[in-house]
XYZ file of C-alpha atoms in Angstrom:
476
model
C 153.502 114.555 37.764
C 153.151 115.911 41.273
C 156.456 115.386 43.637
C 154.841 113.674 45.817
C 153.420 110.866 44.410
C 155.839 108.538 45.397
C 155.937 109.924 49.307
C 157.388 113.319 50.678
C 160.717 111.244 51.544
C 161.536 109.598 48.360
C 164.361 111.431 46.589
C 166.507 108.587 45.190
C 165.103 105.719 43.172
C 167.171 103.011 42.500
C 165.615 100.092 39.151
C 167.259 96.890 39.220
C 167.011 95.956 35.133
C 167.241 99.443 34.354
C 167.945 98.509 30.381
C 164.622 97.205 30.152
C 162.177 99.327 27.612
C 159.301 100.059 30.122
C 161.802 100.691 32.849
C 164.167 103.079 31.415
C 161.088 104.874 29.987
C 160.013 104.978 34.093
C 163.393 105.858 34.879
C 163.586 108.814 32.659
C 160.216 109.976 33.421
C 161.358 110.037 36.875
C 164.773 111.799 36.106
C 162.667 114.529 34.420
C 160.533 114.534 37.629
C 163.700 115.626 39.567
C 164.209 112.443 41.109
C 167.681 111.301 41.133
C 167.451 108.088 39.575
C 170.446 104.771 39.458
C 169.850 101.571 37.825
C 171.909 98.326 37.237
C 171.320 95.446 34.299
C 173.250 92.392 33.026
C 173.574 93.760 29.250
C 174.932 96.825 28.402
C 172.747 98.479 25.435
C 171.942 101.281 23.400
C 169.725 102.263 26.037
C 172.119 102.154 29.368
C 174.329 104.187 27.080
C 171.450 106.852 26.454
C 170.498 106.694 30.209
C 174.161 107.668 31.377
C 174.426 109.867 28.946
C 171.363 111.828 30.488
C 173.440 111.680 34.232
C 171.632 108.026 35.437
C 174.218 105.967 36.675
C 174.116 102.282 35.529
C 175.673 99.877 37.152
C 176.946 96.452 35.140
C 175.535 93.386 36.263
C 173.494 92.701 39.469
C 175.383 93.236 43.188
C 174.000 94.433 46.521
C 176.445 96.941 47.363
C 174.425 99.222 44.679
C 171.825 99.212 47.012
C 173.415 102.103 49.327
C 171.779 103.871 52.584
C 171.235 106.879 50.190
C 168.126 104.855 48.388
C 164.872 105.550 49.282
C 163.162 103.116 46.835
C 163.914 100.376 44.656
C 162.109 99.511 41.721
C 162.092 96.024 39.916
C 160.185 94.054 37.263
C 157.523 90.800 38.174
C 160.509 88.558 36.153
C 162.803 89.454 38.704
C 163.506 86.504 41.142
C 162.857 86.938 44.996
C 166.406 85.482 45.646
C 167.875 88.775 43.585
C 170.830 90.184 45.775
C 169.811 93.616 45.063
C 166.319 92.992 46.125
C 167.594 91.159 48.851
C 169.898 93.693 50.552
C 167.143 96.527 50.483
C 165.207 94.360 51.796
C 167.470 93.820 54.860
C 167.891 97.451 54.772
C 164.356 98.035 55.425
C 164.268 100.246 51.717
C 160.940 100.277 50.559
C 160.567 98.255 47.364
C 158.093 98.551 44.568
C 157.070 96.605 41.219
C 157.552 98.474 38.258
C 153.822 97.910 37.139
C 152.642 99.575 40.673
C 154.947 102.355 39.934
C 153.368 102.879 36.880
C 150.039 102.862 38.112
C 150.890 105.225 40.955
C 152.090 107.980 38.030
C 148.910 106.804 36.071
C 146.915 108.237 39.167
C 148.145 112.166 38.422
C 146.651 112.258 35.204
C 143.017 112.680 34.235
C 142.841 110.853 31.118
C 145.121 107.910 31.056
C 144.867 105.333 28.365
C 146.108 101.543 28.375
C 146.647 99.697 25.426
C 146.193 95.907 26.317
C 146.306 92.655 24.124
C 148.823 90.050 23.295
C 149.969 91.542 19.949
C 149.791 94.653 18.613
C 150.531 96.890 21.602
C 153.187 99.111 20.626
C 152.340 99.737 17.235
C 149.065 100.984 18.523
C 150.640 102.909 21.529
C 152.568 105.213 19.217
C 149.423 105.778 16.487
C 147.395 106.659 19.153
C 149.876 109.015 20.635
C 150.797 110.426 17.162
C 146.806 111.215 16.745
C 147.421 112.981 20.481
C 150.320 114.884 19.620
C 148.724 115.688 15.994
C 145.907 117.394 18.319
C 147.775 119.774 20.012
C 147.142 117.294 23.235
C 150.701 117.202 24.501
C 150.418 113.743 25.991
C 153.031 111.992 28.200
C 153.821 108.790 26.455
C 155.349 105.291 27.751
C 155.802 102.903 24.530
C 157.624 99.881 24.751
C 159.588 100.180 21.746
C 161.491 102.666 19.938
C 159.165 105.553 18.414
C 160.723 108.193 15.667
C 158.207 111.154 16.886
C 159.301 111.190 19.671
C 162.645 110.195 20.018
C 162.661 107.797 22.344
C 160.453 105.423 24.409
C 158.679 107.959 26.443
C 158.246 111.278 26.325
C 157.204 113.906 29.239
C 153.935 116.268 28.443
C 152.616 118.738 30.406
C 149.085 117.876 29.971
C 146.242 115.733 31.652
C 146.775 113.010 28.885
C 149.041 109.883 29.245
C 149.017 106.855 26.855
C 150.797 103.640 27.911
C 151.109 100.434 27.244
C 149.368 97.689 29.391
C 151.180 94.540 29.849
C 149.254 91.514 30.888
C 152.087 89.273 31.928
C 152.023 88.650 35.752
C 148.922 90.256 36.123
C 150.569 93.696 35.943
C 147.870 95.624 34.249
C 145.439 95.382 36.759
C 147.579 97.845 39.059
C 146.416 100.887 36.832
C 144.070 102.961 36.540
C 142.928 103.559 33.282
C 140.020 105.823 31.802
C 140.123 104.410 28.381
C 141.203 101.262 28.634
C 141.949 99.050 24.865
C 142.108 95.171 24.746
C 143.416 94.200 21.045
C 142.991 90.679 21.567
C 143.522 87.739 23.668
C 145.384 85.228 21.847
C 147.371 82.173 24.132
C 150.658 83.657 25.317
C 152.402 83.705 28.593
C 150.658 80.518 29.479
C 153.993 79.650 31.703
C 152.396 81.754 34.383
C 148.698 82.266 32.899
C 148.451 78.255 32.514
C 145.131 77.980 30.982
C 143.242 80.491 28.167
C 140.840 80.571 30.717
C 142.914 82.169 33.973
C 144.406 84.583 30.485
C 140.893 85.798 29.969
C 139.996 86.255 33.370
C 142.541 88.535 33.792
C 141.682 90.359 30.768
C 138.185 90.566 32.421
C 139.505 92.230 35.255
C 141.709 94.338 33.475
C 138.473 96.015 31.866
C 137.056 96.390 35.458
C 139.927 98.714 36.590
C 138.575 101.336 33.894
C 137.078 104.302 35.066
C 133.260 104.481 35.155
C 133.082 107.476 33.156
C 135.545 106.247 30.733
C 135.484 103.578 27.579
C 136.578 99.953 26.882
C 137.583 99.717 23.626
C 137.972 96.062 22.361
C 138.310 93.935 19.556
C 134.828 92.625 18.253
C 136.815 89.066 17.334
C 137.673 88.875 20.826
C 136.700 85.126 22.184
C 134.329 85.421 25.238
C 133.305 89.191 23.926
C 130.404 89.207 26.404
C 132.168 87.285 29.577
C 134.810 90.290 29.373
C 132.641 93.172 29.137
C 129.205 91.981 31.120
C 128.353 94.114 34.275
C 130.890 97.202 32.853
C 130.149 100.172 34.335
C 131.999 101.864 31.845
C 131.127 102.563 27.916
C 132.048 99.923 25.169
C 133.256 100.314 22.026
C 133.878 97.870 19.862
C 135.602 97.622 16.171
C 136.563 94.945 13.404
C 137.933 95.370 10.065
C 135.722 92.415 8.734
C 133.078 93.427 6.829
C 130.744 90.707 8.376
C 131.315 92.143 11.569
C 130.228 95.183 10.887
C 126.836 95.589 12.173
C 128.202 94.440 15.517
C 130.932 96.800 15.429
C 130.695 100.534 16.454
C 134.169 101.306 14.420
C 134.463 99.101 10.903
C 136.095 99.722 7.730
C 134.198 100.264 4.617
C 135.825 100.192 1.333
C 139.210 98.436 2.295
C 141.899 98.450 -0.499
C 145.230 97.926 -0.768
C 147.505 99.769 -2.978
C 150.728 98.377 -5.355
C 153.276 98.852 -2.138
C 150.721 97.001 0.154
C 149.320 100.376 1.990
C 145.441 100.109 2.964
C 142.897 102.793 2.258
C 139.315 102.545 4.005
C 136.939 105.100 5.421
C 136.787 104.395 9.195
C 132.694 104.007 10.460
C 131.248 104.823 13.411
C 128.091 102.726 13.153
C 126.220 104.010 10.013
C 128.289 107.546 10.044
C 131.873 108.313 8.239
C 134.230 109.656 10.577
C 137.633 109.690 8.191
C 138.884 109.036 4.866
C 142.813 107.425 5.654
C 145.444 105.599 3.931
C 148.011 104.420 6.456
C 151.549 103.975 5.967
C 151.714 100.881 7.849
C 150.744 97.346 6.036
C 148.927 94.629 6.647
C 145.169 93.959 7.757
C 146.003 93.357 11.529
C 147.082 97.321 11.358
C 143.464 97.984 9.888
C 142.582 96.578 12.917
C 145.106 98.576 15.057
C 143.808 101.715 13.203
C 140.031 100.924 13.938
C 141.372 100.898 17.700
C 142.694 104.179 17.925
C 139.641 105.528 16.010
C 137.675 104.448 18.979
C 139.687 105.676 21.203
C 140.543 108.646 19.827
C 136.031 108.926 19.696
C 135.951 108.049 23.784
C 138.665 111.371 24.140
C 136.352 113.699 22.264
C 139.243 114.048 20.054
C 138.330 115.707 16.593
C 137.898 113.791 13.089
C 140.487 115.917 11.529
C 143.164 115.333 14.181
C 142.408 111.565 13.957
C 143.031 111.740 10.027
C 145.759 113.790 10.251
C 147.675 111.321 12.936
C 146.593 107.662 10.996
C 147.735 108.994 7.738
C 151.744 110.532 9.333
C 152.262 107.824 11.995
C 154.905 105.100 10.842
C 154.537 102.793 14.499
C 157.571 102.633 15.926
C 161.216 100.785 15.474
C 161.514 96.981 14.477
C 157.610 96.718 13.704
C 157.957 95.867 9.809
C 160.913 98.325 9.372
C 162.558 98.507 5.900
C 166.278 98.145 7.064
C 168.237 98.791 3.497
C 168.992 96.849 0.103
C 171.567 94.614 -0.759
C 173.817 95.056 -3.639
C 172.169 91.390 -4.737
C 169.192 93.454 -4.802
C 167.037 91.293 -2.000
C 165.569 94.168 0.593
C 166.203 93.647 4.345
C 162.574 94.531 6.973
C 163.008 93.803 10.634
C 160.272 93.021 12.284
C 159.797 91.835 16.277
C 156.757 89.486 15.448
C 157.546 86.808 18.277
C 154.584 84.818 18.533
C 152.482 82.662 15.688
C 149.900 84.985 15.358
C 151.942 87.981 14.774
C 154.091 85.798 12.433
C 151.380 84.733 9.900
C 150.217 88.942 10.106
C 153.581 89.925 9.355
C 154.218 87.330 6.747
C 150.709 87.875 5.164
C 151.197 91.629 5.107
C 154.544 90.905 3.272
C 152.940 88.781 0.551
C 151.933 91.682 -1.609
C 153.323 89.980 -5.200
C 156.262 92.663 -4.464
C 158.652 90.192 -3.766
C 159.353 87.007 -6.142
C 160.664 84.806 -2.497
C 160.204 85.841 0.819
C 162.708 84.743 3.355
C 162.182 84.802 6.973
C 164.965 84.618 9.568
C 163.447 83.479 12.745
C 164.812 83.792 16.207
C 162.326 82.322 18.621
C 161.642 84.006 22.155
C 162.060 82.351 25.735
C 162.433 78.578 25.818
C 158.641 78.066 27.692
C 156.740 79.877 24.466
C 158.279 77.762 22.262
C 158.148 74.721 24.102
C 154.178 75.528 24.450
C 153.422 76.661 20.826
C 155.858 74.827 19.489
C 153.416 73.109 16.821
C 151.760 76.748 16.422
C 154.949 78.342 15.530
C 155.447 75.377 12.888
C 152.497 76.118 11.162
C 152.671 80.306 10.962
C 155.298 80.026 8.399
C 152.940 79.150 5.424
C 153.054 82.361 3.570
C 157.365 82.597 2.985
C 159.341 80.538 0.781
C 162.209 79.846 2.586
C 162.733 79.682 6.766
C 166.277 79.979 8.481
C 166.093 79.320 12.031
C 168.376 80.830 14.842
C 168.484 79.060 18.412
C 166.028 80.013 20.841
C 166.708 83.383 22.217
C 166.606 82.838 26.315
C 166.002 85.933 27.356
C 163.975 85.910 30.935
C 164.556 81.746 30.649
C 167.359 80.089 32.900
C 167.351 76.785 31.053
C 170.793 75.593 30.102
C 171.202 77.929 27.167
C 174.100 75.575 25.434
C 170.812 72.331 25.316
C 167.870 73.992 25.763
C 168.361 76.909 22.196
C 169.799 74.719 20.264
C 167.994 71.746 20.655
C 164.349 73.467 20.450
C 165.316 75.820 17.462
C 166.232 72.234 15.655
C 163.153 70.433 16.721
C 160.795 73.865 15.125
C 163.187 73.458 12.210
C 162.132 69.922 11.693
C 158.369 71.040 12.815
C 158.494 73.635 9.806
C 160.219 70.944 7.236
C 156.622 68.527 8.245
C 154.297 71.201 6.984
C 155.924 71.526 3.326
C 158.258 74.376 3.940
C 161.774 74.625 2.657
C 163.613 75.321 6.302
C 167.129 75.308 7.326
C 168.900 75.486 10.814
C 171.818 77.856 11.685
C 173.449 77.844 14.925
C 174.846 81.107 14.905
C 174.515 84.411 12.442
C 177.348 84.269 10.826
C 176.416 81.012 9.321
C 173.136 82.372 8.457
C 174.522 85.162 6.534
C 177.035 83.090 4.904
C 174.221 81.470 3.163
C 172.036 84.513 2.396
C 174.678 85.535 0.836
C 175.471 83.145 -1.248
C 171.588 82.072 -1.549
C 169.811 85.315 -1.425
C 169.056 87.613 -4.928
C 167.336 90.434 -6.718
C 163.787 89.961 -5.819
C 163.857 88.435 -2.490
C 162.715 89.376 0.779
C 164.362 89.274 3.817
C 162.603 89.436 7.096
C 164.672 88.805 10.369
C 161.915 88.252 13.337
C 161.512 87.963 16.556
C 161.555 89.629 20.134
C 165.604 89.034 20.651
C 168.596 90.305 18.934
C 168.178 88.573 15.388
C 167.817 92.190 14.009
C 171.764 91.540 14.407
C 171.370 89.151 11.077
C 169.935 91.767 8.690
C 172.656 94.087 9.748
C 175.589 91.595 9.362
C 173.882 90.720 5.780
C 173.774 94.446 4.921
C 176.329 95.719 6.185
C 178.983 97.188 3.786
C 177.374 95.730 0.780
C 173.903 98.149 0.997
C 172.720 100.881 -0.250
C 169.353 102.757 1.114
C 166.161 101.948 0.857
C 163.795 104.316 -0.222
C 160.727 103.593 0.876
């Protein structure tokens, strides 16, 4: 990245919600840039620690004298409130501010071939493929993920190349400040309707999202995608378009022919290009949804030139990246432990139906709900994704970016899904707190169950508490 792509004058950056995964990845990138780089957040995490440990400063909780004369910008995420006091006092101190999705975009602009994964599920798992099929082609990519990913260490990673892969948030609209030259939309399913409102203003912005591509570059979208046509009319770009189903497969440039599964749930397919093979591959990551994700990259990984081989060789090593179906240990009952951060009812039926493999004799899922307005919303949605587990333990409502009186709001809404989930046949049970909920795995749970702890907040917390000095490894 060039120095001055942030200004001649800008030597000291300053995020407010530093801890974030998408800002700390910005923050490093950044730090690497030789900026020198502060931050402050409410929660102290595995990430702060990493960041101070690499010489950012992080200061606890939210205060405006952080925001000294020494700044020259301040950075901050759409979800943070115009009253912040950070925001406010560089603000009164005439220090320019920026949004952390314009920040991104202005680093997107130094890099030839920049490319955005969009959609409402599946982004990160298909960020870190697609960069494992970049870094298994000698491409040296610079990668921002927004989760944890093995290869690389880390969230983000620092290349010296023309190549940068990212994920592309919709949420406030904050996709539409980059510039991408292959641009990806996985789907559009409903989900952050408290500021989208309507499926309709969601899709529109998904529309313009695949106008902001580069008209040399690629659209690569789902062929299941509702309004297909409305999206991609009047592109001046190329589109590519894939689907696992076989009955979409004559409308699909990138399909699957000969899917299989084997005994541990892996699939095996030959990825098409039209009428032509382009790969053998067996993933290592389950489910049909990851077909999907696969099929994605393939196209992708076609609209960068990028060779068959390399595109092989990345599908069949990548393993996504942390808390996407992640086999956490066994316990000396013999039920297994996955974590997975499916946190919305689409994802949660995937997940679920990628678990159902006749492996298991129960599955369990441990559910933590995310933000008080999705669940309020697809509240009946989330009642019905439940269908393909045995038993359902339900945590209160993790707030996260909500301000809702936590002590009502959690409790009352995880009990109302619990009684939701009872309505459509399932066997469900209510837990105010994790230790309660491990008390009765433990006394509940046995040889042959499955234990899946989901969602977007902390309920990995619950596998861990379960496992923890009564596991041994899991060798998968």
């Amino acid at each position: 990245m060039k120095k001055n792509i942030l200004g001649e004058h800008v030597r000291r950056v300053h995020f407010i919600g530093i801890g974030g995964v998408s800002m700390s990845g910005l923050a490093e990138i950044l730090l690497a840039e030789g900026y020198a780089v502060t931050g402050s957040d409410w929660n102290a995490s595995d990430i702060t620690r990493a960041l101070a440990r690499k010489g950012i400063t992080v200061f606890p909780g939210n205060d405006a004298a952080y925001i000294t004369d020494g700044i020259d910008l301040v950075v901050y995420t759409a979800a943070v409130k115009p009253d912040n006091t950070e925001l406010l006092m560089a603000r009164k101190k005439n220090i320019p501010t920026m949004v952390r999705a314009k920040l991104l975009g202005l680093i997107m602009k130094d890099y030839k071939y920049t490319v955005a994964v969009s959609g409402t599920h599946g982004k990160t798992t298909t960020t870190a493929v697609l960069a494992e099929v970049l870094l298994r082609a000698g491409l040296d990519p610079t990668v921002q993920i927004g989760g944890y990913m093995e290869t690389i260490g880390g969230n983000y990673r620092v290349g010296s190349s023309q190549y940068f892969v990212l994920e592309a948030c919709e949420y406030f609209d904050s996709f539409l400040q980059f510039y991408p030259y292959v641009g990806l939309i996985l789907n559009v399913d409903s989900d952050h309707l408290d500021y989208f409102g309507t499926m309709e203003r969601l899709t529109d912005s998904f529309r313009k999202f695949a106008r902001t591509i580069s008209g040399d570059g690629a659209l690569v979208i789902n062929a299941d995608v509702p309004r297909l046509e409305y999206i991609t009319e009047g592109l001046r770009c190329r589109v590519l378009t894939y689907g696992a189903d076989s009955s979409r497969r004559n409308a699909s440039h990138f399909s699957a022919r000969g899917l299989r599964y084997d005994n541990d749930g892996l699939p095996s397919f030959t990825i098409m290009n039209g009428a032509c093979e382009v790969a053998d591959v067996t993933l290592r990551l389950r489910g049909k949804h990851n077909v999907n994700n696969a099929l994605a990259v393939a196209a992708a990984a076609h609209a960068l030139d990028i060779p068959a081989d390399s595109l092989k060789n990345g599908l069949s090593t990548a393993i996504g990246a942390k808390r996407r179906f992640e086999h956490k240990g066994v316990h000396k009952n013999g039920a297994a432990v996955i974590d997975d951060y499916a946190h919305h009812p689409t994802e949660i039926k995937a997940t679920l139906a990628a678990a159902n493999n006749g492996l298991y004799k129960r599955i369990i899922c441990a559910f933590q709900s995310h933000t008080y307005t999705r669940t309020q919303i697809l509240l009946d949605d989330f009642a019905g994704a439940f269908t393909d587990c045995d038993i359902v333990l339900i945590l209160p409502v993790y707030a996260a970016r909500d301000a809702f009186a936590e002590s009502e709001s959690s409790g009352h809404l995880a009990e109302l899904l619990t009684e939701r989930i009872r309505g459509n046949g399932r066997d469900a049970h209510y837990f105010e707190n994790f230790d309660a909920a491990r008390e009765w795995l433990t006394e509940h749970a046995r040889g042959g169950d499955l234990l899946i702890t989901m969602g977007a907040g902390d309920i990995h917390v619950l596998g861990e508490k379960f496992l923890s000095t009564t596991s041994r490894a899991l060798n998968k």
